[in-house]
PDB file of C-alpha atoms in Angstrom:
ATOM      1  CA  UNK A   1      18.073  -4.692  -7.360  1.00 68.00           C
ATOM      2  CA  UNK A   2      15.705  -6.527  -4.892  1.00 88.00           C
ATOM      3  CA  UNK A   3      12.034  -5.614  -5.311  1.00 95.00           C
ATOM      4  CA  UNK A   4       9.873  -4.943  -2.154  1.00 97.00           C
ATOM      5  CA  UNK A   5       6.152  -5.081  -1.227  1.00 97.00           C
ATOM      6  CA  UNK A   6       4.626  -1.614  -0.517  1.00 98.00           C
ATOM      7  CA  UNK A   7       1.496  -2.028   1.689  1.00 98.00           C
ATOM      8  CA  UNK A   8      -0.660   1.384   1.980  1.00 97.00           C
ATOM      9  CA  UNK A   9      -3.530   1.234   4.241  1.00 96.00           C
ATOM     10  CA  UNK A  10      -5.699   3.939   5.601  1.00 93.00           C
ATOM     11  CA  UNK A  11      -9.290   5.294   6.086  1.00 92.00           C
ATOM     12  CA  UNK A  12     -11.830   5.657   2.997  1.00 87.00           C
ATOM     13  CA  UNK A  13     -11.090   8.541   0.658  1.00 88.00           C
ATOM     14  CA  UNK A  14      -7.874   9.691   2.276  1.00 91.00           C
ATOM     15  CA  UNK A  15      -6.028   9.719  -0.935  1.00 90.00           C
ATOM     16  CA  UNK A  16      -4.010   6.259  -0.650  1.00 92.00           C
ATOM     17  CA  UNK A  17      -5.091   5.040  -3.840  1.00 90.00           C
ATOM     18  CA  UNK A  18      -3.650   8.293  -5.792  1.00 91.00           C
ATOM     19  CA  UNK A  19      -0.657   7.967  -4.171  1.00 95.00           C
ATOM     20  CA  UNK A  20      -0.124   4.247  -4.323  1.00 96.00           C
ATOM     21  CA  UNK A  21      -0.875   4.715  -8.194  1.00 94.00           C
ATOM     22  CA  UNK A  22       1.846   7.193  -8.499  1.00 95.00           C
ATOM     23  CA  UNK A  23       4.495   5.324  -6.728  1.00 97.00           C
ATOM     24  CA  UNK A  24       3.798   2.242  -8.854  1.00 95.00           C
ATOM     25  CA  UNK A  25       3.883   4.275 -12.028  1.00 93.00           C
ATOM     26  CA  UNK A  26       7.231   6.190 -10.961  1.00 95.00           C
ATOM     27  CA  UNK A  27       9.145   2.927  -9.845  1.00 95.00           C
ATOM     28  CA  UNK A  28       7.631   0.485 -12.267  1.00 93.00           C
ATOM     29  CA  UNK A  29       5.737  -1.660  -9.877  1.00 95.00           C
ATOM     30  CA  UNK A  30       2.328  -3.374 -10.120  1.00 93.00           C
ATOM     31  CA  UNK A  31      -0.479  -1.492  -8.503  1.00 94.00           C
ATOM     32  CA  UNK A  32      -3.136  -3.336  -6.836  1.00 95.00           C
ATOM     33  CA  UNK A  33      -6.325  -1.536  -5.264  1.00 93.00           C
ATOM     34  CA  UNK A  34      -7.804  -3.914  -3.042  1.00 95.00           C
ATOM     35  CA  UNK A  35     -10.819  -1.505  -1.976  1.00 92.00           C
ATOM     36  CA  UNK A  36     -12.039  -2.019  -5.796  1.00 95.00           C
ATOM     37  CA  UNK A  37     -11.982  -5.918  -5.140  1.00 97.00           C
ATOM     38  CA  UNK A  38     -14.614  -5.420  -2.269  1.00 96.00           C
ATOM     39  CA  UNK A  39     -16.417  -2.846  -4.350  1.00 97.00           C
ATOM     40  CA  UNK A  40     -16.767  -5.415  -7.148  1.00 98.00           C
ATOM     41  CA  UNK A  41     -18.068  -8.024  -4.715  1.00 98.00           C
ATOM     42  CA  UNK A  42     -20.574  -5.350  -3.384  1.00 98.00           C
ATOM     43  CA  UNK A  43     -21.507  -4.585  -6.845  1.00 98.00           C
ATOM     44  CA  UNK A  44     -22.400  -8.521  -7.542  1.00 98.00           C
ATOM     45  CA  UNK A  45     -24.362  -8.578  -4.460  1.00 98.00           C
ATOM     46  CA  UNK A  46     -26.518  -5.380  -5.296  1.00 98.00           C
ATOM     47  CA  UNK A  47     -27.036  -6.530  -8.904  1.00 98.00           C
ATOM     48  CA  UNK A  48     -28.009  -9.780  -7.839  1.00 98.00           C
ATOM     49  CA  UNK A  49     -30.338  -8.658  -4.988  1.00 97.00           C
ATOM     50  CA  UNK A  50     -28.441 -10.350  -2.376  1.00 98.00           C
ATOM     51  CA  UNK A  51     -28.825  -6.864  -0.654  1.00 97.00           C
ATOM     52  CA  UNK A  52     -32.272  -5.580   0.242  1.00 93.00           C
ATOM     53  CA  UNK A  53     -33.316  -2.859   2.507  1.00 90.00           C
ATOM     54  CA  UNK A  54     -29.838  -3.080   4.258  1.00 87.00           C
ATOM     55  CA  UNK A  55     -29.828  -6.723   4.768  1.00 95.00           C
ATOM     56  CA  UNK A  56     -27.391  -8.805   3.148  1.00 97.00           C
ATOM     57  CA  UNK A  57     -28.091 -12.455   2.322  1.00 98.00           C
ATOM     58  CA  UNK A  58     -24.842 -13.747   3.594  1.00 98.00           C
ATOM     59  CA  UNK A  59     -25.330 -17.505   2.873  1.00 98.00           C
ATOM     60  CA  UNK A  60     -26.647 -16.967  -0.483  1.00 98.00           C
ATOM     61  CA  UNK A  61     -23.390 -14.649  -1.199  1.00 98.00           C
ATOM     62  CA  UNK A  62     -21.301 -17.232   0.117  1.00 98.00           C
ATOM     63  CA  UNK A  63     -22.797 -19.905  -2.113  1.00 98.00           C
ATOM     64  CA  UNK A  64     -22.335 -17.599  -5.193  1.00 98.00           C
ATOM     65  CA  UNK A  65     -18.708 -17.251  -4.234  1.00 98.00           C
ATOM     66  CA  UNK A  66     -18.075 -21.041  -3.560  1.00 97.00           C
ATOM     67  CA  UNK A  67     -19.654 -21.880  -6.844  1.00 97.00           C
ATOM     68  CA  UNK A  68     -17.246 -19.564  -8.547  1.00 97.00           C
ATOM     69  CA  UNK A  69     -19.895 -17.340  -9.971  1.00 98.00           C
ATOM     70  CA  UNK A  70     -18.024 -14.144  -8.542  1.00 98.00           C
ATOM     71  CA  UNK A  71     -14.842 -13.412 -10.427  1.00 97.00           C
ATOM     72  CA  UNK A  72     -12.939 -10.440  -9.458  1.00 97.00           C
ATOM     73  CA  UNK A  73     -10.092  -9.564 -12.044  1.00 95.00           C
ATOM     74  CA  UNK A  74      -8.200  -6.582 -13.260  1.00 93.00           C
ATOM     75  CA  UNK A  75      -7.826  -5.327 -16.863  1.00 93.00           C
ATOM     76  CA  UNK A  76      -5.004  -3.019 -17.963  1.00 88.00           C
ATOM     77  CA  UNK A  77      -6.144   0.170 -19.376  1.00 90.00           C
ATOM     78  CA  UNK A  78      -3.992   0.644 -22.366  1.00 88.00           C
ATOM     79  CA  UNK A  79      -4.065   4.341 -22.061  1.00 88.00           C
ATOM     80  CA  UNK A  80      -3.403   4.958 -18.348  1.00 84.00           C
ATOM     81  CA  UNK A  81      -1.350   1.771 -18.038  1.00 81.00           C
ATOM     82  CA  UNK A  82      -3.362   1.312 -14.742  1.00 84.00           C
ATOM     83  CA  UNK A  83      -5.702  -1.530 -13.715  1.00 90.00           C
ATOM     84  CA  UNK A  84      -9.403  -1.558 -14.116  1.00 94.00           C
ATOM     85  CA  UNK A  85     -11.745  -3.592 -11.774  1.00 96.00           C
ATOM     86  CA  UNK A  86     -13.698  -6.345 -13.522  1.00 97.00           C
ATOM     87  CA  UNK A  87     -16.585  -8.297 -12.413  1.00 98.00           C
ATOM     88  CA  UNK A  88     -16.927 -11.644 -14.407  1.00 98.00           C
ATOM     89  CA  UNK A  89     -14.998 -10.004 -17.203  1.00 96.00           C
ATOM     90  CA  UNK A  90     -16.894  -6.884 -17.415  1.00 98.00           C
ATOM     91  CA  UNK A  91     -15.029  -3.589 -16.738  1.00 97.00           C
ATOM     92  CA  UNK A  92     -16.993  -2.094 -13.683  1.00 98.00           C
ATOM     93  CA  UNK A  93     -14.618   0.806 -12.642  1.00 95.00           C
ATOM     94  CA  UNK A  94     -17.062   3.600 -12.986  1.00 93.00           C
ATOM     95  CA  UNK A  95     -19.888   1.767 -11.593  1.00 96.00           C
ATOM     96  CA  UNK A  96     -17.922   0.720  -8.289  1.00 97.00           C
ATOM     97  CA  UNK A  97     -17.363   4.232  -7.358  1.00 92.00           C
ATOM     98  CA  UNK A  98     -20.644   5.410  -7.186  1.00 90.00           C
ATOM     99  CA  UNK A  99     -22.583   6.152  -3.930  1.00 88.00           C
ATOM    100  CA  UNK A 100     -24.709   2.883  -3.958  1.00 94.00           C
ATOM    101  CA  UNK A 101     -21.682   0.781  -3.694  1.00 96.00           C
ATOM    102  CA  UNK A 102     -19.898   3.066  -1.304  1.00 91.00           C
ATOM    103  CA  UNK A 103     -23.083   2.682   1.115  1.00 92.00           C
ATOM    104  CA  UNK A 104     -22.683  -1.087   1.215  1.00 95.00           C
ATOM    105  CA  UNK A 105     -19.248  -1.871   0.776  1.00 94.00           C
ATOM    106  CA  UNK A 106     -18.186  -1.649   4.411  1.00 91.00           C
ATOM    107  CA  UNK A 107     -20.666  -4.367   5.755  1.00 94.00           C
ATOM    108  CA  UNK A 108     -19.760  -6.617   2.677  1.00 96.00           C
ATOM    109  CA  UNK A 109     -15.953  -6.041   3.469  1.00 93.00           C
ATOM    110  CA  UNK A 110     -16.620  -7.061   7.196  1.00 91.00           C
ATOM    111  CA  UNK A 111     -18.028 -10.496   6.136  1.00 96.00           C
ATOM    112  CA  UNK A 112     -15.164 -13.213   7.029  1.00 95.00           C
ATOM    113  CA  UNK A 113     -15.882 -15.227   3.925  1.00 97.00           C
ATOM    114  CA  UNK A 114     -15.577 -12.374   1.693  1.00 97.00           C
ATOM    115  CA  UNK A 115     -12.136 -11.403   3.180  1.00 95.00           C
ATOM    116  CA  UNK A 116     -10.836 -14.870   2.924  1.00 96.00           C
ATOM    117  CA  UNK A 117     -11.962 -14.951  -0.713  1.00 97.00           C
ATOM    118  CA  UNK A 118     -10.191 -12.054  -1.579  1.00 97.00           C
ATOM    119  CA  UNK A 119      -7.034 -12.055   0.934  1.00 96.00           C
ATOM    120  CA  UNK A 120      -5.989 -15.168  -0.908  1.00 96.00           C
ATOM    121  CA  UNK A 121      -6.101 -13.601  -4.234  1.00 95.00           C
ATOM    122  CA  UNK A 122      -4.148 -10.643  -3.047  1.00 96.00           C
ATOM    123  CA  UNK A 123      -1.677 -12.671  -1.511  1.00 96.00           C
ATOM    124  CA  UNK A 124      -0.877 -14.534  -4.712  1.00 95.00           C
ATOM    125  CA  UNK A 125      -0.555 -11.321  -6.537  1.00 94.00           C
ATOM    126  CA  UNK A 126       2.235 -10.349  -4.426  1.00 93.00           C
ATOM    127  CA  UNK A 127       4.356 -13.521  -4.415  1.00 93.00           C
ATOM    128  CA  UNK A 128       6.883 -11.919  -6.754  1.00 92.00           C
ATOM    129  CA  UNK A 129       7.006  -8.766  -4.946  1.00 96.00           C
ATOM    130  CA  UNK A 130       7.522  -5.669  -6.817  1.00 96.00           C
ATOM    131  CA  UNK A 131       3.914  -4.569  -5.849  1.00 96.00           C
ATOM    132  CA  UNK A 132       2.214  -1.562  -4.219  1.00 97.00           C
ATOM    133  CA  UNK A 133      -1.102  -2.619  -2.830  1.00 97.00           C
ATOM    134  CA  UNK A 134      -3.428  -0.351  -0.880  1.00 96.00           C
ATOM    135  CA  UNK A 135      -6.589  -1.295   1.041  1.00 93.00           C
ATOM    136  CA  UNK A 136      -7.496  -1.734   4.927  1.00 90.00           C
ATOM    137  CA  UNK A 137      -5.562  -4.566   6.186  1.00 93.00           C
ATOM    138  CA  UNK A 138      -2.562  -5.014   3.794  1.00 96.00           C
ATOM    139  CA  UNK A 139      -0.001  -4.252   6.307  1.00 97.00           C
ATOM    140  CA  UNK A 140      -1.585  -6.201   9.205  1.00 96.00           C
ATOM    141  CA  UNK A 141      -3.134  -9.167   7.250  1.00 95.00           C
ATOM    142  CA  UNK A 142      -2.343  -9.753   3.566  1.00 97.00           C
ATOM    143  CA  UNK A 143       1.267  -8.637   3.628  1.00 97.00           C
ATOM    144  CA  UNK A 144       2.489  -8.403   7.514  1.00 97.00           C
ATOM    145  CA  UNK A 145       6.016  -9.118   6.007  1.00 97.00           C
ATOM    146  CA  UNK A 146       5.923  -6.070   3.648  1.00 97.00           C
ATOM    147  CA  UNK A 147       9.088  -4.109   3.629  1.00 97.00           C
ATOM    148  CA  UNK A 148       7.238  -0.886   3.458  1.00 98.00           C
ATOM    149  CA  UNK A 149       3.980  -0.061   5.425  1.00 98.00           C
ATOM    150  CA  UNK A 150       2.159   3.111   5.388  1.00 98.00           C
ATOM    151  CA  UNK A 151      -1.050   4.272   7.091  1.00 97.00           C
ATOM    152  CA  UNK A 152      -2.570   7.113   5.738  1.00 96.00           C
ATOM    153  CA  UNK A 153      -5.392   9.277   7.227  1.00 95.00           C
ATOM    154  CA  UNK A 154      -6.966  12.688   7.169  1.00 95.00           C
ATOM    155  CA  UNK A 155      -9.894  14.475   8.704  1.00 96.00           C
ATOM    156  CA  UNK A 156     -13.422  13.041   8.023  1.00 95.00           C
ATOM    157  CA  UNK A 157     -14.440  16.714   6.553  1.00 96.00           C
ATOM    158  CA  UNK A 158     -11.473  16.514   4.167  1.00 95.00           C
ATOM    159  CA  UNK A 159     -11.952  13.328   3.079  1.00 95.00           C
ATOM    160  CA  UNK A 160     -15.804  13.985   2.372  1.00 95.00           C
ATOM    161  CA  UNK A 161     -14.857  17.108   0.278  1.00 95.00           C
ATOM    162  CA  UNK A 162     -12.350  15.319  -1.696  1.00 92.00           C
ATOM    163  CA  UNK A 163     -14.794  12.518  -2.503  1.00 91.00           C
ATOM    164  CA  UNK A 164     -17.416  15.048  -3.242  1.00 93.00           C
ATOM    165  CA  UNK A 165     -15.088  16.943  -5.559  1.00 92.00           C
ATOM    166  CA  UNK A 166     -14.398  13.528  -7.421  1.00 88.00           C
ATOM    167  CA  UNK A 167     -17.729  12.770  -7.820  1.00 89.00           C
ATOM    168  CA  UNK A 168     -18.767  16.304  -9.257  1.00 91.00           C
ATOM    169  CA  UNK A 169     -15.755  15.982 -11.482  1.00 90.00           C
ATOM    170  CA  UNK A 170     -17.138  12.657 -12.893  1.00 86.00           C
ATOM    171  CA  UNK A 171     -20.436  14.437 -13.633  1.00 87.00           C
ATOM    172  CA  UNK A 172     -22.641  13.145 -10.763  1.00 84.00           C
ATOM    173  CA  UNK A 173     -25.331  15.481  -9.934  1.00 82.00           C
ATOM    174  CA  UNK A 174     -27.236  14.074  -7.190  1.00 86.00           C
ATOM    175  CA  UNK A 175     -24.482  14.347  -4.485  1.00 89.00           C
ATOM    176  CA  UNK A 176     -24.636  15.997  -1.201  1.00 93.00           C
ATOM    177  CA  UNK A 177     -21.720  16.793   0.824  1.00 95.00           C
ATOM    178  CA  UNK A 178     -23.654  15.861   4.086  1.00 95.00           C
ATOM    179  CA  UNK A 179     -24.538  12.440   2.738  1.00 93.00           C
ATOM    180  CA  UNK A 180     -20.831  11.889   1.844  1.00 94.00           C
ATOM    181  CA  UNK A 181     -19.585  12.993   5.342  1.00 95.00           C
ATOM    182  CA  UNK A 182     -22.150  10.666   6.875  1.00 95.00           C
ATOM    183  CA  UNK A 183     -20.868   7.677   4.835  1.00 92.00           C
ATOM    184  CA  UNK A 184     -17.230   8.325   5.451  1.00 94.00           C
ATOM    185  CA  UNK A 185     -17.890   8.637   9.184  1.00 95.00           C
ATOM    186  CA  UNK A 186     -20.137   5.412   9.047  1.00 93.00           C
ATOM    187  CA  UNK A 187     -17.418   3.386   7.096  1.00 89.00           C
ATOM    188  CA  UNK A 188     -14.695   4.672   9.536  1.00 92.00           C
ATOM    189  CA  UNK A 189     -16.502   3.068  12.434  1.00 93.00           C
ATOM    190  CA  UNK A 190     -17.422  -0.192  10.498  1.00 89.00           C
ATOM    191  CA  UNK A 191     -14.206  -0.446   9.376  1.00 90.00           C
ATOM    192  CA  UNK A 192     -12.260  -0.058  12.608  1.00 92.00           C
ATOM    193  CA  UNK A 193     -14.796  -2.160  14.632  1.00 92.00           C
ATOM    194  CA  UNK A 194     -15.255  -5.027  12.419  1.00 88.00           C
ATOM    195  CA  UNK A 195     -14.537  -8.638  14.087  1.00 87.00           C
ATOM    196  CA  UNK A 196     -12.125  -9.676  11.291  1.00 86.00           C
ATOM    197  CA  UNK A 197      -9.337  -7.590  10.175  1.00 87.00           C
ATOM    198  CA  UNK A 198     -10.401  -4.230  11.496  1.00 90.00           C
ATOM    199  CA  UNK A 199      -8.787  -1.187  10.290  1.00 91.00           C
ATOM    200  CA  UNK A 200      -5.713  -0.045  12.266  1.00 94.00           C
ATOM    201  CA  UNK A 201      -2.026   0.856  11.667  1.00 95.00           C
ATOM    202  CA  UNK A 202       0.389  -2.063  11.703  1.00 96.00           C
ATOM    203  CA  UNK A 203       2.745  -1.702  14.497  1.00 96.00           C
ATOM    204  CA  UNK A 204       5.705  -0.899  12.401  1.00 97.00           C
ATOM    205  CA  UNK A 205       3.816   1.173   9.692  1.00 97.00           C
ATOM    206  CA  UNK A 206       4.748   4.905   9.168  1.00 97.00           C
ATOM    207  CA  UNK A 207       1.749   7.280   9.658  1.00 97.00           C
ATOM    208  CA  UNK A 208       0.926  10.074   7.260  1.00 97.00           C
ATOM    209  CA  UNK A 209      -1.856  12.758   7.957  1.00 96.00           C
ATOM    210  CA  UNK A 210      -2.353  14.209   4.526  1.00 95.00           C
ATOM    211  CA  UNK A 211      -5.159  16.547   5.438  1.00 95.00           C
ATOM    212  CA  UNK A 212      -3.008  19.569   4.684  1.00 94.00           C
ATOM    213  CA  UNK A 213      -0.831  18.066   1.965  1.00 95.00           C
ATOM    214  CA  UNK A 214      -0.960  18.486  -1.791  1.00 93.00           C
ATOM    215  CA  UNK A 215      -0.695  15.401  -4.170  1.00 93.00           C
ATOM    216  CA  UNK A 216       2.866  16.277  -5.020  1.00 95.00           C
ATOM    217  CA  UNK A 217       3.983  16.494  -1.517  1.00 96.00           C
ATOM    218  CA  UNK A 218       2.343  13.356  -0.318  1.00 96.00           C
ATOM    219  CA  UNK A 219       3.973  11.656  -3.648  1.00 96.00           C
ATOM    220  CA  UNK A 220       7.327  13.151  -2.775  1.00 97.00           C
ATOM    221  CA  UNK A 221       7.120  11.784   0.870  1.00 97.00           C
ATOM    222  CA  UNK A 222       6.205   8.392  -0.075  1.00 97.00           C
ATOM    223  CA  UNK A 223       9.036   8.112  -2.977  1.00 98.00           C
ATOM    224  CA  UNK A 224      11.415   9.176  -0.302  1.00 98.00           C
ATOM    225  CA  UNK A 225      10.373   6.552   2.260  1.00 98.00           C
ATOM    226  CA  UNK A 226      10.305   3.929  -0.646  1.00 98.00           C
ATOM    227  CA  UNK A 227      13.993   4.805  -1.809  1.00 96.00           C
ATOM    228  CA  UNK A 228      15.014   4.797   1.828  1.00 96.00           C
ATOM    229  CA  UNK A 229      13.857   1.147   2.334  1.00 96.00           C
ATOM    230  CA  UNK A 230      15.031  -0.131  -1.124  1.00 94.00           C
ATOM    231  CA  UNK A 231      18.724   1.169  -0.567  1.00 92.00           C
ATOM    232  CA  UNK A 232      18.504  -0.532   2.888  1.00 90.00           C
ATOM    233  CA  UNK A 233      18.054  -3.945   1.176  1.00 84.00           C
TER     234      UNK A 233
END
């Protein structure tokens, strides 16, 4: 049976990674979280003081990337069978999900040379198809030829609450719902207004507002759309 590319785009904290992982596991496809890749680069910039007081030292970051000092890879978790994001061989999955990285990832992701660097890697990952990839520009830039394109959204308040619950569940104590809501709204604005590959639905994307859906409901919806496209191949 032919394999396809599933491109899932959407706003931050809308649950697209959760549904993408579930679909990939159900159908036996490779899952790639491109948002994690941008977070890894952001973590590198923070660790190396290439972001200070809100300023990004763009030329220095470009040099670090050009010299091959920033290696973004994934390592399979033997327990969950899901990929873990790595920076220069170090698993940084937990660190990239914190608020410090969240507060800086959108400006880093808006840099054209960062997007070029990561999009090239993402396109190589999908050459053999059989992949579920989520992010901000998968259906519009990375894989405009994807057979199934989904754009996921939810209200900012719902997304902030989900993010808050996730962080609390991980043991984070110094988190504020209001701060998270502000972060979600700011990221929405930056992502949708950046000059290169702004966040928007592909013309042929299916739109899913999951504000009132359970995980089980959204997963069932996505699997139904996947099977419909696959059967038409």
